[in-house]
XYZ file of C-alpha atoms in Angstrom:
328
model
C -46.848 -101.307 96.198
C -47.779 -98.533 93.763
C -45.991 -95.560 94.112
C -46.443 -91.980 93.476
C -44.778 -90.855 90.378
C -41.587 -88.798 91.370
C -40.410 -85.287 89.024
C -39.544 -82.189 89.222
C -42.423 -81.191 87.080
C -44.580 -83.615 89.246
C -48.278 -81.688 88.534
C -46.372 -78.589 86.992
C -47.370 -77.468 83.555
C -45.713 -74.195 81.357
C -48.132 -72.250 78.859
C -45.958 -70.165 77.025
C -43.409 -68.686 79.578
C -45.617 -68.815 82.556
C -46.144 -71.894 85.213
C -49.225 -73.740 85.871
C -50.527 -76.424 88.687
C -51.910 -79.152 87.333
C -53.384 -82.137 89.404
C -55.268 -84.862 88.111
C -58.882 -85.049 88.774
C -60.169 -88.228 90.487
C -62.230 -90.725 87.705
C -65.364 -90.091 89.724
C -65.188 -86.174 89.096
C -64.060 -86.075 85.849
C -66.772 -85.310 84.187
C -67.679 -82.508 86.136
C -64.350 -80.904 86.694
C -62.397 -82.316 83.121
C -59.546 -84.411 83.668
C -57.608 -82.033 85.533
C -57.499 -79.027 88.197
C -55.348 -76.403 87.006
C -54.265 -73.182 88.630
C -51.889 -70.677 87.600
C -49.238 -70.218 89.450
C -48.254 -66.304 89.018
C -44.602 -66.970 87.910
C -41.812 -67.596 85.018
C -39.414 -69.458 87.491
C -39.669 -72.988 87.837
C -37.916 -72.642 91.179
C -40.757 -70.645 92.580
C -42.852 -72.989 90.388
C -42.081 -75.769 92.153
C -42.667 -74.307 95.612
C -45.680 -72.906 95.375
C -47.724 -76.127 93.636
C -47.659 -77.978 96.958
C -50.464 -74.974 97.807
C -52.496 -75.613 95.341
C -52.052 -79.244 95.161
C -53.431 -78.999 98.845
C -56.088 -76.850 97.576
C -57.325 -79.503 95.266
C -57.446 -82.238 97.477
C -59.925 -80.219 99.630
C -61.939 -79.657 96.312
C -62.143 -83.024 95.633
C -63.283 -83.861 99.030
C -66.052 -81.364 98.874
C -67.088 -82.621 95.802
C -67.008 -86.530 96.769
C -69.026 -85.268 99.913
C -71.606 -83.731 98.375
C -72.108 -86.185 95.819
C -72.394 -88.842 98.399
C -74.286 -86.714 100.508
C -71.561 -86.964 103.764
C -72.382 -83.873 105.232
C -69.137 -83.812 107.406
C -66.991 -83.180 103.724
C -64.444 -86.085 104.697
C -64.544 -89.079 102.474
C -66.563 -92.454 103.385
C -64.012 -94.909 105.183
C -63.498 -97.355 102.645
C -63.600 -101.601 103.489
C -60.569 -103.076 103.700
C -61.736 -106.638 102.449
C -59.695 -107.258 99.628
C -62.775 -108.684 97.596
C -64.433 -105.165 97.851
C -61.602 -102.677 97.899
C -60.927 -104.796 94.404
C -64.561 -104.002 93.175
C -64.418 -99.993 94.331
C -61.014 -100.353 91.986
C -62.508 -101.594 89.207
C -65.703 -99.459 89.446
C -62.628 -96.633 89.316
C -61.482 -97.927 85.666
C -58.707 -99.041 83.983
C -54.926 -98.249 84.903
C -54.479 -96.400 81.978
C -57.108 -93.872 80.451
C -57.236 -91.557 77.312
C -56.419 -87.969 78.010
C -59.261 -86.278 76.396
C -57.411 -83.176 75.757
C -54.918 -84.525 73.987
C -56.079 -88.209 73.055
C -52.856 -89.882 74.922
C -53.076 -92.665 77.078
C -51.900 -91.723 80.341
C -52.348 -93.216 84.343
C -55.589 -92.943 85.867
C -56.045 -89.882 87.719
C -58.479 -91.806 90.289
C -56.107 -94.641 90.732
C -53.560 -91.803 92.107
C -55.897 -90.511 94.202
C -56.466 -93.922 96.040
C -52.749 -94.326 96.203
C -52.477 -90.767 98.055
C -55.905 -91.757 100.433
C -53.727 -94.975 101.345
C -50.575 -93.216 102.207
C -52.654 -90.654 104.173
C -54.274 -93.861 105.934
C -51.348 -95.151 106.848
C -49.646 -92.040 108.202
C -52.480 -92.307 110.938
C -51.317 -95.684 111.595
C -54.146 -97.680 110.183
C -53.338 -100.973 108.536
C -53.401 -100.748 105.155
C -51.717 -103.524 103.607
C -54.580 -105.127 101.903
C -55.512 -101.664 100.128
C -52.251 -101.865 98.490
C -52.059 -105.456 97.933
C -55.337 -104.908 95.947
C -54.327 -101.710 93.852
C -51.165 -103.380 93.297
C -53.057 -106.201 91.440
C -55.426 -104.107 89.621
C -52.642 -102.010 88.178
C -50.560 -105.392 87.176
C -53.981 -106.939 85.938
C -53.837 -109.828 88.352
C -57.041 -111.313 88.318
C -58.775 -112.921 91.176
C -58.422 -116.400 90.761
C -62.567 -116.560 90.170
C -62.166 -113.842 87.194
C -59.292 -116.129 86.291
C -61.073 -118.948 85.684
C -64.256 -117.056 84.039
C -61.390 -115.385 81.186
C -59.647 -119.302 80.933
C -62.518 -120.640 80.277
C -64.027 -118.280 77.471
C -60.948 -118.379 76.238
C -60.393 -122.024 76.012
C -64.260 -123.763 76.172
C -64.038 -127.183 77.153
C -66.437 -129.699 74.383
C -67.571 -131.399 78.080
C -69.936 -129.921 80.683
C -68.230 -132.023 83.407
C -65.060 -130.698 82.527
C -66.057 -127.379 83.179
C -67.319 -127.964 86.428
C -64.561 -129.702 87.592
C -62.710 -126.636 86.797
C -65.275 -124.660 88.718
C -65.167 -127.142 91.852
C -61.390 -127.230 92.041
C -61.193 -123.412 92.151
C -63.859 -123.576 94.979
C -61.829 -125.721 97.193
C -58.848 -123.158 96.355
C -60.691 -120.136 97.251
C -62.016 -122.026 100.591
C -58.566 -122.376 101.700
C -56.312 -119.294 100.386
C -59.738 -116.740 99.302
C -60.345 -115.101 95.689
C -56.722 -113.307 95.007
C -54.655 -113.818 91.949
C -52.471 -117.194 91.624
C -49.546 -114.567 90.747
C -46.727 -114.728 93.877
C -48.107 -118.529 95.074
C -45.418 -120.569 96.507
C -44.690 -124.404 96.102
C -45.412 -125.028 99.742
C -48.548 -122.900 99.865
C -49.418 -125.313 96.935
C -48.541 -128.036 98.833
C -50.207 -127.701 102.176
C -53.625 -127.018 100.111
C -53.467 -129.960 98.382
C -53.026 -131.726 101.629
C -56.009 -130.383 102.927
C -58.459 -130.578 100.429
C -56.766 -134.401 99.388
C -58.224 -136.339 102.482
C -60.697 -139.271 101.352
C -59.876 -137.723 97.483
C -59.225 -141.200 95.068
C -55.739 -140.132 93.539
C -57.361 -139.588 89.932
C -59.442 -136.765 91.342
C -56.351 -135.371 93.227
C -54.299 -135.181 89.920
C -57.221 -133.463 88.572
C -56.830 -130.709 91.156
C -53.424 -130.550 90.283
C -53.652 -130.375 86.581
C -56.444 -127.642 87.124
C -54.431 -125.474 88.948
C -50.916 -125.652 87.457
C -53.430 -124.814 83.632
C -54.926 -121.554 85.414
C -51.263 -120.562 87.335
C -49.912 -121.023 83.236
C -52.567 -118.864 82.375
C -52.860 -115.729 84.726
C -48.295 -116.229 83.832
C -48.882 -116.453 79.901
C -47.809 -112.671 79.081
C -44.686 -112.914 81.014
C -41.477 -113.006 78.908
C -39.704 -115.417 82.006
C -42.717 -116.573 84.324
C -41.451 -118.408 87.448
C -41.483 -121.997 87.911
C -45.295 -122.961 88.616
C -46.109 -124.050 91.894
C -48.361 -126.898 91.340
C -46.507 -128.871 88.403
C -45.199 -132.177 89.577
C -47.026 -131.544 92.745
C -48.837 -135.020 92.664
C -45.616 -136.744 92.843
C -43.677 -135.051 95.118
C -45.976 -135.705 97.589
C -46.179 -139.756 97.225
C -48.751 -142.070 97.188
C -51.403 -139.530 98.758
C -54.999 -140.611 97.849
C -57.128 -143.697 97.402
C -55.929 -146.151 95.243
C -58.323 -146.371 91.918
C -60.755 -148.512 92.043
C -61.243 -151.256 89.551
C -64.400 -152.848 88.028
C -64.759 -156.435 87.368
C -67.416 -157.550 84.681
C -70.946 -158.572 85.550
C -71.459 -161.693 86.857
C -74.704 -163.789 85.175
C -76.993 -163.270 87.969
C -75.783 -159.982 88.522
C -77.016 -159.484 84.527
C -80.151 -161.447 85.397
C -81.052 -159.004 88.099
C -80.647 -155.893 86.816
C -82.425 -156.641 83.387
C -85.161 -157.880 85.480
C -85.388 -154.774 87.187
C -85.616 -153.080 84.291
C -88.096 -155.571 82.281
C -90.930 -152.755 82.801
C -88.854 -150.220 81.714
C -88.340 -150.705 77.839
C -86.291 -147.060 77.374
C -83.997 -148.011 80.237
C -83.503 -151.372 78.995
C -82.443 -150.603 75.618
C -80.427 -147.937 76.949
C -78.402 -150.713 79.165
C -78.151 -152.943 75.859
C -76.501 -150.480 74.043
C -74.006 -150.286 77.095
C -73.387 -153.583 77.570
C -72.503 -154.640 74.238
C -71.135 -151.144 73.137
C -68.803 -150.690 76.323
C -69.671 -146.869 76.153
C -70.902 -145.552 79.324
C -74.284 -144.222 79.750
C -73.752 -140.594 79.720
C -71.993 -141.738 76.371
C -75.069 -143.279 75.284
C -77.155 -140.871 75.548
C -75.229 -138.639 73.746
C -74.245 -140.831 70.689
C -75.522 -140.241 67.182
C -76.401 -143.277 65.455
C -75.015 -143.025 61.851
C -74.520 -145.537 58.644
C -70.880 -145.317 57.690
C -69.850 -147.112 54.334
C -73.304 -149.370 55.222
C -72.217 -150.138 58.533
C -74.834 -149.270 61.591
C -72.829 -147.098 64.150
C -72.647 -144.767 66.991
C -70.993 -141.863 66.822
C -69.294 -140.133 69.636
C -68.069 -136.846 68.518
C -67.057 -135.351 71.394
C -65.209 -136.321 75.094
C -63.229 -135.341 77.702
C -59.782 -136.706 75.955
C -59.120 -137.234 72.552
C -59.641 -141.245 72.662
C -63.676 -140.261 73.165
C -64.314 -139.040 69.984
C -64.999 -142.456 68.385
C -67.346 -144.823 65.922
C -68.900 -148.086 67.541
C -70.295 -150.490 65.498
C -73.857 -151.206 66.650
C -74.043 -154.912 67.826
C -76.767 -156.645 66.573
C -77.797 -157.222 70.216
C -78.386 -153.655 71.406
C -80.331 -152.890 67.824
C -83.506 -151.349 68.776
């Protein structure tokens, strides 16, 4: 939960011997009203200083309401009641900017006045009772810069391309199935058993290869949204395929092609001479056919090849030697 900062001088400013108020100005009003709301406060003694701010403070809130009213054209000069969906209380945050901004008075980076201004809407929210949990949960993230796990796969994956387009939608369906089950919020604060029990969900009828590729997804991206931390916690999904046992459809394994089974399918394709050759080149190759159609063919020290320069593990990137068979 984000907390209001806590001073003596808490919006007090001095100007030679004299006090000042001076309250941040929400982000949204800044450039009408500057940065901040100041007031003087008629007095050398901080004492009296500190008593009389509260009155002005209160008299800026009041301005800032006015203000947000008439902007937004609320003729009744209270602010808008805000959603409480965490998906769009996170986009009215980051339509607010930043946690920290650049005084423009003085060029130092201080906390954003609007952010403080939510904080105090929230407390004032919940002194009427109204459940606001999810308002802090979400300005609690933006000010950590937790990313929603959707943003956290966008930055992971600019930040670390993968060579193969199915790779990258793998990465794109496994964080659909998480969002399904536990919504777009930041991995940060997941626990092993909420790790668990998704897994089990989104597992049934899964062939265990596919279910340690959720796995390894998830445990890269929690690694990832934990990578700044000087002592991350243990991550939730590591070792998750094994704790929970023999979960998931066996692999299945492919026997060669039988003669007639050969017969048949290059009769099929007896019309179609691209399709053909494109099955030669598998069959005495052993690449698959997505492979084929992405191999360069290539002399290397006189020696006919294909060249497969890129994969989704290191042991694709390989040279074939083009069997005289499949030579078209």
């Amino acid at each position: 939960m984000v907390k209001k900062p806590s001073s003596d001088t808490l919006y007090l400013q001095r100007i030679g011997a004299r006090w000042y108020a001076r309250i941040p100005v929400p982000y949204a009003l800044r450039e009408e009203m500057g940065p901040y709301f100041r007031k003087a406060l008629g007095t050398t003694d901080l004492q009296e200083a500190r008593h009389r701010r509260w009155d002005v403070l209160a008299i800026a809130r009041a301005e800032f309401e006015r203000r947000t009213a008439k902007a937004s054209g609320n003729k009744t000069g209270r602010l808008a009641p805000r959603s409480t969906d965490y998906a769009a209380f996170r986009a009215r945050l980051a339509a607010v900017g930043p946690p920290k901004v650049v005084n423009a008075l003085d060029g130092e980076e201080m906390d954003n006045p609007a952010l403080e201004a939510i904080a105090d809407e929230l407390e004032a929210a919940e002194e009427r009772g109204e459940h606001v949990e999810t308002g802090w949960n979400a300005l609690s993230d933006h000010v950590k810069d937790r990313l929603p796990v959707s943003e956290l796969l966008d930055d992971y994956l600019a930040k670390n391309p993968k060579a193969n387009p199915t790779t990258t939608a793998n990465y794109r369906g496994t964080v659909s199935l998480w969002i399904g089950e536990r919504k777009d919020r930041p991995l940060n604060g997941v626990t092993k058993k909420q790790a668990t029990e998704w897994l089990e969900k989104v597992s049934e009828g899964r062939s265990r290869e596919t279910i340690k590729r959720y796995v390894n997804h998830m445990a890269a991206l929690w690694a990832w949204a934990h990578r700044k931390e000087e002592a991350p916690p243990a991550n939730p999904f590591e070792g998750l395929r094994q704790s929970m046992g023999v979960i998931g459809k066996a692999p299945e394994s492919y026997e060669a092609f039988a003669e007639a089974e050969l017969k048949a399918v290059f009769g099929v394709l007896k019309d179609q001479p691209d399709l053909k050759a494109l099955a030669l080149i598998s069959l005495y190759s052993g690449m698959r056919l997505s492979e084929c159609l992405r191999a360069q063919r290539e002399e290397i020290e006189g020696i006919d090849c294909y060249v497969l320069a890129a994969g989704k593990t290191v042991n694709a990137k390989r040279i074939v030697p083009v069997h005289p068979c499949s030579k078209a």
